[in-house]
XYZ file of C-alpha atoms in Angstrom:
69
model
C -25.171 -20.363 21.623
C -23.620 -18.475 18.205
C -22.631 -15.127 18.724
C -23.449 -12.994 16.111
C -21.081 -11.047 14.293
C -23.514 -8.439 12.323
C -23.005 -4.871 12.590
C -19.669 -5.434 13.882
C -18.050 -3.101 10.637
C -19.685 0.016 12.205
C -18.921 3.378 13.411
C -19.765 3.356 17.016
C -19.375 7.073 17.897
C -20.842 8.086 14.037
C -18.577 12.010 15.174
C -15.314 9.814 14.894
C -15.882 9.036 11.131
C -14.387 11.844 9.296
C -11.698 11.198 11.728
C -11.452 7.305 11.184
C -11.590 7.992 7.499
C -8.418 10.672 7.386
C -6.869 8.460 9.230
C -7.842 5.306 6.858
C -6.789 8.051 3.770
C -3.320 8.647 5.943
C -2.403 5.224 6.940
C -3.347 3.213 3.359
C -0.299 6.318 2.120
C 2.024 5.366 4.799
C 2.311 1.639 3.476
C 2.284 2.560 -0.218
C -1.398 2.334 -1.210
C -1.822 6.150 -2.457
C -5.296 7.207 -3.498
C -6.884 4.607 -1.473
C -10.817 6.379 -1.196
C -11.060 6.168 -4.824
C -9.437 2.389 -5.244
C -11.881 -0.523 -5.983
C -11.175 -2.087 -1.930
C -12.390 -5.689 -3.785
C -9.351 -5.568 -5.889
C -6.988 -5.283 -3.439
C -5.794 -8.364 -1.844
C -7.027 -9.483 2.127
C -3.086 -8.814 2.958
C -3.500 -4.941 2.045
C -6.717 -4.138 3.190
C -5.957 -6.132 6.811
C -2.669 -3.991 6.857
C -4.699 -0.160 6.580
C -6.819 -1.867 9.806
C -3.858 -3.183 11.720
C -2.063 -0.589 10.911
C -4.883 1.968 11.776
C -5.188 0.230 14.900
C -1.288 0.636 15.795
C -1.874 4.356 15.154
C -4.571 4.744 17.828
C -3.151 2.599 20.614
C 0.095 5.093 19.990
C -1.704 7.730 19.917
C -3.587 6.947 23.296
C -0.527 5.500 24.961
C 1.223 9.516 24.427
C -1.677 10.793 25.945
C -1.041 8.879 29.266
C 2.079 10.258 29.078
């Protein structure tokens, strides 16, 4: 059977957003991509956008890991 993959791109816990975003808005500045809620995302290669959601990623597992600290 295929497993669907629709609705995957969404904001499970829609209170986290603003969050997610700032840190989207922090992150894309960190690796050089300043302004990066007003940049056309399609014009920006798969390498740049995949590195704000690795990146992003990185950030929260840190994040959680200090809290266990």
């Amino acid at each position: 059977m295929a497993s669907s993959n629709s609705g995957s791109n969404r904001t499970l816990i829609p209170e986290a957003k603003a969050g997610l975003s700032r840190l989207k808005t922090e992150v894309a500045s960190e690796i050089g991509l300043g302004n990066y809620e007003s940049v056309d995302k399609g014009n920006l290669s798969s390498r740049q956008n995949g590195s704000v959601g690795g990146f992003m990623v990185k950030h929260m597992i840190e994040s959680y890991e200090q809290g266990l600290k």
